[in-house]
Short mmCIF file of C-alpha atoms in Angstrom, two decimals:
data_model
loop_
_atom_site.label_atom_id
_atom_site.label_comp_id
_atom_site.label_asym_id
_atom_site.label_seq_id
_atom_site.Cartn_x
_atom_site.Cartn_y
_atom_site.Cartn_z
CA MET A 23 0.00 0.00 0.00
CA ARG A 24 0.90 3.28 -1.07
CA GLY A 25 1.03 6.88 15.74
CA THR A 26 -0.46 12.16 22.64
CA GLN A 27 2.81 12.09 24.06
CA MET A 28 2.58 11.24 27.73
CA MET A 29 3.38 13.61 30.48
CA GLY A 30 6.05 13.24 33.12
CA ARG A 31 8.44 10.34 33.28
CA ALA A 32 6.85 8.23 30.58
CA GLY A 33 6.54 11.21 28.26
CA ALA A 34 10.24 11.92 28.47
CA VAL A 35 10.94 8.42 27.28
CA THR A 36 8.52 8.68 24.39
CA VAL A 37 10.35 11.70 23.05
CA ALA A 38 13.92 10.93 23.83
CA MET A 39 14.98 7.77 25.44
CA VAL A 40 17.49 5.19 24.59
CA SER A 41 19.03 6.85 21.59
CA GLY A 42 22.55 7.17 22.66
CA ILE A 43 21.88 10.81 22.32
CA ALA A 44 18.13 10.94 22.81
CA PHE A 45 15.78 9.75 19.70
CA GLY A 46 15.29 11.31 16.09
CA THR A 47 14.87 13.97 13.13
CA ALA A 48 15.05 17.70 13.66
CA HIS A 49 13.52 20.23 11.30
CA THR A 50 14.50 23.86 11.32
CA ASP A 51 12.48 26.72 9.92
CA THR A 52 14.94 26.96 7.07
CA ASP A 53 15.48 23.29 6.30
CA THR A 54 17.88 22.90 3.37
CA ASP A 55 18.19 19.12 3.32
CA ALA A 56 17.31 18.61 -0.31
CA GLY A 57 19.81 21.19 -1.48
CA ALA A 58 22.51 19.72 0.71
CA ALA A 59 21.83 16.25 -0.63
CA LEU A 60 22.01 17.35 -4.25
CA HIS A 61 25.21 19.19 -3.45
CA ALA A 62 26.93 16.07 -2.07
CA THR A 63 30.02 14.78 -3.83
CA ALA A 64 31.60 11.37 -3.93
CA ALA A 65 35.11 12.82 -4.00
CA ALA A 66 35.42 12.91 -0.20
CA ALA A 67 38.83 13.61 1.26
CA PRO A 68 40.47 11.11 3.62
CA ALA A 69 39.76 11.53 7.30
CA SER A 70 42.12 14.02 8.89
CA VAL A 71 44.80 12.82 11.28
CA ALA A 72 44.01 16.00 13.22
CA CYS A 73 41.14 14.05 14.77
CA ALA A 74 43.22 10.98 15.55
CA GLU A 75 41.72 10.57 19.03
CA VAL A 76 38.32 9.96 17.45
CA HIS A 77 39.73 7.27 15.15
CA ASP A 78 40.57 5.23 18.23
CA LYS A 79 36.98 5.48 19.53
CA VAL A 80 34.98 4.37 16.47
CA GLY A 81 34.98 1.45 14.09
CA THR A 82 35.64 3.48 10.94
CA LEU A 83 35.95 7.23 10.37
CA GLU A 84 35.81 8.60 6.86
CA GLY A 85 35.03 11.72 4.87
CA THR A 86 36.00 15.36 5.07
CA ILE A 87 36.87 15.90 8.74
CA THR A 88 36.70 19.61 9.47
CA PRO A 89 37.57 21.12 12.88
CA ASN A 90 33.89 21.52 13.74
CA ALA A 91 33.19 17.89 12.83
CA CYS A 92 36.07 16.76 15.03
CA ALA A 93 34.80 18.88 17.94
CA PHE A 94 31.31 17.43 17.55
CA MET A 95 32.51 13.84 17.48
CA LYS A 96 34.54 14.34 20.66
CA ARG A 97 31.42 15.59 22.44
CA GLN A 98 29.35 12.76 21.06
CA ILE A 99 31.84 10.15 22.24
CA THR A 100 32.14 11.76 25.67
CA PHE A 101 28.41 11.45 26.29
CA GLY A 102 28.42 7.82 25.15
CA GLU A 103 31.23 6.87 27.51
CA ILE A 104 30.59 8.89 30.67
CA PRO A 105 28.80 6.88 33.41
CA THR A 106 25.52 8.30 34.68
CA GLY A 107 26.15 7.50 38.35
CA THR A 108 23.18 8.64 40.39
CA PRO A 109 20.42 9.33 37.84
CA PRO A 110 19.47 13.00 37.45
CA GLN A 111 16.37 14.31 39.17
CA PRO A 112 13.72 16.30 37.25
CA GLY A 113 15.19 19.68 36.33
CA GLU A 114 18.76 18.65 37.21
CA VAL A 115 20.36 19.93 34.03
CA GLN A 116 23.70 20.45 35.79
CA HIS A 117 24.06 16.72 36.36
CA PRO A 118 27.43 15.80 34.75
CA ARG A 119 25.94 13.50 32.16
CA VAL A 120 23.06 15.82 31.29
CA ALA A 121 25.56 18.66 30.91
CA ALA A 122 27.71 16.49 28.62
CA TYR A 123 24.64 15.75 26.52
CA LEU A 124 23.56 19.37 26.21
CA ASP A 125 27.13 20.31 25.28
CA ILE A 126 26.51 18.50 21.99
CA PHE A 127 23.75 20.94 21.00
CA ASP A 128 23.54 24.61 20.12
CA PRO A 129 21.17 26.39 22.58
CA GLU A 130 18.58 26.72 19.78
CA ALA A 131 19.13 23.31 18.22
CA THR A 132 16.30 21.11 17.01
CA LEU A 133 16.18 17.36 17.60
CA TRP A 134 13.81 14.90 15.96
CA GLU A 135 13.29 11.51 17.53
CA ALA A 136 11.44 8.56 16.03
CA GLY A 137 7.70 9.05 15.84
CA GLY A 138 7.63 12.43 17.58
CA ASN A 139 7.66 16.12 16.89
CA PRO A 140 10.90 18.14 16.80
CA GLN A 141 12.25 19.32 20.14
CA ARG A 142 13.80 22.77 20.17
CA GLY A 143 16.31 24.29 22.58
CA HIS A 144 18.24 23.19 25.64
CA ALA A 145 15.25 23.41 28.01
CA VAL A 146 13.17 20.87 26.08
CA ILE A 147 16.05 18.62 25.04
CA GLY A 148 17.43 18.70 28.60
CA LYS A 149 14.10 17.65 30.10
CA SER A 150 13.95 14.69 27.73
CA ILE A 151 17.42 13.38 28.49
CA VAL A 152 16.82 13.73 32.25
CA GLY A 153 13.77 11.50 31.87
CA SER A 154 15.64 9.06 29.68
CA LEU A 155 18.57 8.67 32.07
CA GLY A 156 16.14 8.20 34.94
CA LEU A 157 14.78 5.12 33.17
CA VAL A 158 17.97 3.78 31.59
CA PRO A 159 20.90 5.11 33.63
CA ASP A 160 23.20 2.45 32.19
CA LEU A 161 22.84 3.78 28.62
CA ARG A 162 26.20 3.50 26.85
CA TYR A 163 27.26 3.45 23.22
CA ARG A 164 30.27 3.18 20.97
CA GLY A 165 30.82 4.58 17.50
CA THR A 166 30.64 2.19 14.56
CA GLU A 167 30.70 3.57 11.01
CA VAL A 168 31.10 7.35 10.99
CA VAL A 169 31.24 9.64 7.95
CA ALA A 170 31.73 13.40 8.07
CA ASP A 171 30.98 15.44 4.97
CA GLY A 172 31.79 19.01 5.92
CA ALA A 173 29.08 20.26 8.28
CA VAL A 174 27.15 16.97 8.11
CA VAL A 175 28.09 14.01 10.28
CA MET A 176 26.44 10.59 10.08
CA PHE A 177 27.42 8.92 13.35
CA GLY A 178 26.71 5.19 13.42
CA GLN A 179 26.59 3.76 16.90
CA TRP A 180 25.83 0.61 18.86
CA ASN A 181 23.72 1.39 21.92
CA GLU A 182 23.32 -0.78 25.01
CA VAL A 183 20.70 -0.36 27.76
CA THR A 184 18.77 -2.39 30.31
CA ILE A 185 15.00 -2.40 29.79
CA LYS A 186 12.88 -4.02 32.49
CA GLY A 187 15.81 -6.22 33.49
CA HIS A 188 16.69 -7.19 29.91
CA LYS A 189 19.99 -6.18 28.30
CA VAL A 190 19.27 -4.69 24.89
CA GLY A 191 21.72 -3.74 22.16
CA TYR A 192 20.69 -1.97 18.97
CA PRO A 193 22.14 0.12 16.12
CA GLN A 194 21.39 3.77 15.48
CA ILE A 195 22.36 6.55 13.11
CA ALA A 196 22.73 9.99 14.65
CA ARG A 197 22.55 12.48 11.80
CA ASN A 198 23.79 15.99 12.66
CA VAL A 199 24.20 19.33 10.91
CA LEU A 200 26.84 21.41 12.66
CA SER A 201 27.61 25.04 13.39
CA ASP A 202 31.10 26.48 13.01
CA ASP A 203 31.95 25.60 16.63
CA GLY A 204 30.93 21.98 16.23
CA LYS A 205 27.60 22.26 18.03
CA THR A 206 24.64 20.44 16.53
CA ILE A 207 22.06 22.83 15.12
CA GLN A 208 19.79 20.17 13.59
CA ALA A 209 19.72 16.50 14.56
CA ARG A 210 17.78 13.41 13.59
CA ARG A 211 17.98 9.97 15.16
CA TYR A 212 17.21 6.76 13.28
CA TYR A 213 16.65 3.43 15.07
CA ASP A 214 13.90 0.89 15.60
CA ARG A 215 11.95 1.50 18.81
CA TYR A 216 10.31 -1.92 18.59
CA THR A 217 13.73 -3.59 18.86
CA VAL A 218 14.47 -1.51 21.95
CA PHE A 219 11.16 -1.80 23.77
CA ARG A 220 9.73 -5.15 22.70
CA SER A 221 10.26 -6.64 26.19
CA ALA A 222 7.60 -4.17 27.39
CA ALA A 223 5.22 -4.97 24.53
CA PRO A 224 4.87 -8.76 24.23
CA GLU A 225 1.59 -8.29 22.39
CA LEU A 226 3.36 -6.65 19.42
CA ARG A 227 4.92 -8.79 16.72
CA ASN A 228 7.96 -8.20 14.56
CA LEU A 229 6.77 -6.72 11.27
CA PHE A 230 9.31 -8.77 9.32
CA GLU A 231 8.76 -12.11 11.01
CA GLY A 232 9.20 -14.91 8.50
CA VAL A 233 11.03 -12.88 5.84
CA ALA A 234 13.95 -15.00 4.62
CA ASP A 235 16.20 -15.63 1.65
CA THR A 236 14.66 -17.45 -1.29
CA GLY A 237 15.82 -18.20 -4.79
CA PRO A 238 18.81 -20.04 -6.30
CA ASP A 239 21.34 -18.98 -3.63
CA ALA A 240 19.05 -19.40 -0.62
CA ASP A 241 20.44 -22.78 0.44
CA MET A 242 24.10 -22.02 -0.22
CA GLY A 243 24.69 -20.04 2.97
CA PRO A 244 27.91 -17.98 3.10
CA ALA A 245 29.23 -19.91 0.12
CA ALA A 246 26.93 -17.83 -2.06
CA ASP A 247 29.07 -14.81 -1.29
CA ALA A 248 32.44 -16.49 -1.78
CA GLY A 249 34.67 -14.90 -4.37
CA ARG A 250 32.52 -11.85 -4.90
CA GLY A 251 34.99 -9.53 -3.21
CA PRO A 252 34.40 -5.84 -2.51
CA ALA A 253 31.66 -4.29 -4.58
CA PRO A 254 31.80 -0.76 -6.01
CA HIS A 255 29.53 1.83 -4.45
CA PRO A 256 26.14 1.45 -6.12
CA PHE A 257 25.04 4.97 -5.19
CA ARG A 258 26.15 8.30 -6.63
CA ALA A 259 24.94 11.84 -5.97
CA GLY A 260 23.28 11.86 -9.38
CA ASP A 261 21.11 8.92 -8.33
CA ILE A 262 19.19 10.86 -5.68
CA THR A 263 16.18 11.77 -7.82
CA ALA A 264 15.68 8.28 -9.21
CA ARG A 265 16.14 6.54 -5.86
CA LEU A 266 13.75 8.92 -4.12
CA ALA A 267 11.16 8.15 -6.77
CA ALA A 268 11.73 4.42 -6.22
CA TRP A 269 11.00 4.78 -2.48
CA ASN A 270 7.90 6.90 -3.03
CA THR A 271 6.48 4.66 -5.77
CA GLU A 272 7.36 1.41 -3.98
CA ASP A 273 9.53 0.25 -6.87
CA VAL A 274 11.02 -2.82 -5.21
CA ASP A 275 13.04 -3.92 -8.22
CA ALA A 276 14.70 -0.51 -8.58
CA LEU A 277 15.52 -0.32 -4.87
CA VAL A 278 17.01 -3.81 -4.73
CA GLY A 279 18.83 -3.49 -8.02
CA GLY A 280 20.19 -0.06 -7.16
CA ALA A 281 21.62 -1.28 -3.85
CA GLY A 282 24.01 -3.78 -5.43
CA PRO A 283 24.61 -7.47 -4.66
CA GLY A 284 25.69 -7.21 -1.01
CA ARG A 285 23.84 -8.33 2.09
CA LEU A 286 20.89 -6.40 3.49
CA THR A 287 20.83 -5.66 7.23
CA ALA A 288 17.65 -3.96 8.43
CA PRO A 289 15.15 -3.73 11.31
CA GLY A 290 13.42 -6.99 12.19
CA LEU A 291 16.03 -9.27 10.65
CA ALA A 292 17.87 -11.79 12.83
CA THR A 293 20.41 -12.35 10.05
CA PRO A 294 21.19 -10.35 6.89
CA LEU A 295 19.47 -11.20 3.61
CA ARG A 296 21.72 -12.25 0.73
CA THR A 297 19.40 -13.04 -2.15
CA ALA A 298 17.58 -10.60 -4.39
CA ASP A 299 14.32 -12.47 -3.71
CA GLY A 300 14.82 -12.17 0.05
CA LYS A 301 15.52 -8.44 -0.15
CA ALA A 302 12.52 -7.92 -2.40
CA ALA A 303 10.31 -9.82 0.07
CA TYR A 304 11.53 -7.54 2.85
CA LEU A 305 10.62 -4.39 0.96
CA ARG A 306 7.25 -5.76 -0.09
CA ARG A 307 6.46 -6.50 3.56
CA LEU A 308 7.41 -2.93 4.42
CA PHE A 309 5.27 -1.42 1.67
CA ASP A 310 2.34 -3.67 2.60
CA HIS A 311 2.26 -1.84 5.95
CA ALA A 312 3.58 1.60 5.07
CA ASP A 313 2.73 4.34 2.62
CA VAL A 314 5.84 6.51 2.70
CA GLN A 315 6.09 10.04 1.38
CA LEU A 316 9.73 11.05 1.53
CA LYS A 317 12.06 13.78 0.34
CA PRO A 318 15.85 13.97 0.21
CA GLY A 319 17.72 14.63 3.43
CA GLN A 320 21.47 14.70 3.95
CA VAL A 321 24.04 12.57 2.14
CA ALA A 322 27.53 11.85 3.48
CA PHE A 323 30.19 10.30 1.24
CA GLY A 324 33.23 8.62 2.74
CA ARG A 325 35.98 6.62 1.11
CA THR A 326 34.18 3.28 1.53
CA HIS A 327 30.87 4.19 3.22
CA ILE A 328 27.94 6.27 1.95
CA PHE A 329 24.97 7.39 4.05
CA VAL A 330 21.76 8.59 2.40
CA GLU A 331 18.86 10.09 4.37
CA TRP A 332 15.21 10.26 3.33
CA HIS A 333 12.60 11.89 5.57
CA GLY A 334 8.92 12.77 5.48
CA THR A 335 5.84 10.92 6.72
CA VAL A 336 4.40 7.42 6.80
CA THR A 337 0.80 6.24 6.89
CA SER A 338 0.36 2.73 8.30
CA THR A 339 -2.39 0.14 8.20
CA LYS A 340 -3.12 1.26 11.79
CA GLY A 341 -4.33 4.55 10.35
CA THR A 342 -1.52 6.59 11.82
CA ASN A 343 0.33 9.30 9.94
CA VAL A 344 3.56 10.29 11.65
CA PRO A 345 6.95 11.83 10.85
CA PHE A 346 9.14 9.12 9.40
CA GLY A 347 12.55 8.65 7.86
CA ILE A 348 14.98 6.09 6.52
CA VAL A 349 18.76 6.11 6.38
CA GLU A 350 20.55 3.84 3.94
CA ARG A 351 24.18 2.87 4.38
CA PHE A 352 26.17 1.44 1.48
CA GLY A 353 29.35 -0.22 2.72
CA PRO A 354 32.76 -1.26 1.37
CA ALA A 355 31.84 -4.89 0.68
CA GLY A 356 28.64 -3.93 -1.11
CA GLU A 357 26.54 -4.25 2.02
CA TRP A 358 23.25 -2.40 2.24
CA GLU A 359 21.89 -1.34 5.62
CA LEU A 360 18.58 0.34 6.54
CA TYR A 361 17.73 2.30 9.68
CA PHE A 362 14.11 3.19 10.45
CA ASP A 363 11.43 2.82 13.14
CA THR A 364 8.91 0.00 12.74
CA LEU A 365 6.84 0.85 15.84
CA PRO A 366 4.29 3.17 14.13
CA LEU A 367 3.79 0.48 11.48
CA ILE A 368 2.69 -2.18 13.97
CA ALA A 369 0.98 -0.16 16.74
CA ASN A 370 -1.46 2.70 17.01
CA GLN A 371 -0.88 5.62 19.37
CA ALA A 372 -2.93 4.10 22.20
CA GLN A 373 -0.83 0.94 22.09
CA ILE A 374 2.39 2.95 22.02
CA ASP A 375 1.24 5.06 24.98
CA ALA A 376 0.38 1.92 26.97
CA MET A 377 3.80 0.45 26.21
CA PHE A 378 5.58 3.55 27.50
CA GLN A 379 3.38 3.54 30.60
CA ARG A 380 4.61 0.03 31.36
CA LEU A 381 8.20 1.12 30.80
CA ALA A 382 7.79 3.95 33.29
CA GLN A 383 6.54 1.62 36.02
CA SER A 384 9.20 0.39 38.40
#
């Protein structure tokens, strides 16, 4: 086919919880995402040795590393590593970890988290992270694939938290547009809330349950990939218009074909999909439950990694229409990775509110 935020403790989680920086996409009054995307270039410079300390803290670091990008990444890493200690109390914005978090953002920054409305300014963003740390004080993360493209940084990360006694790990992309001093002025966070919170919502089912590889290579396992070697980047800046059209018209063949032959890693999958038939089945399942209307966001080109952001709205079979976005990562071995939130596709707002109420209960 072509989800009332809650007040108090539970509401803080709904807007900004386990993100590794809080949750989401931030729109400014003068959003220039489409222009920035069309302006992207594949001729990214190697990462600067001037930010060597960041190299040691992330899996890979690529792109054009400017001084403001380096300053941002240091702040981002600091928040991910610093222990919370005693969780902050409501209004305790001087708590060391809350202060480290707010140091990432410009005082007038906007932050979009999955399924919510943009948050603006330190007062609102601070309140959200205080609530989040009250619920998941053990939140930690490490950088994975990171690409800086001038004032844009796509910061891949692996987050770890404890939810209702369960250890949960999950991937996220923190997309940031930076000021000259390395403060974030516009941020979006991409991750799957269902993966994070499913222990509090046993009644909800994985949207992609049962999707698996099919076709000639389905029974060959890893042997199907033997000898293929690194694949060239399938995506170029000039492909933005055509790929956007493929997402908005649900052109499964164009999306799969344009991503190259590598494995697909995406929300709801226990293992990556290798076959074209398996990847096509995944996208058909998505489009059976989601009518997406997207526009270009930011693009970041590294030496071996490319991040492409699409953002807009989604209408689900639950009748909800919410802000929505997808980030694609194309990797050095031809891998294709998707980051998006499945929760509004499998639950209405009442179900989501009830889930967060349960999370807020001790």
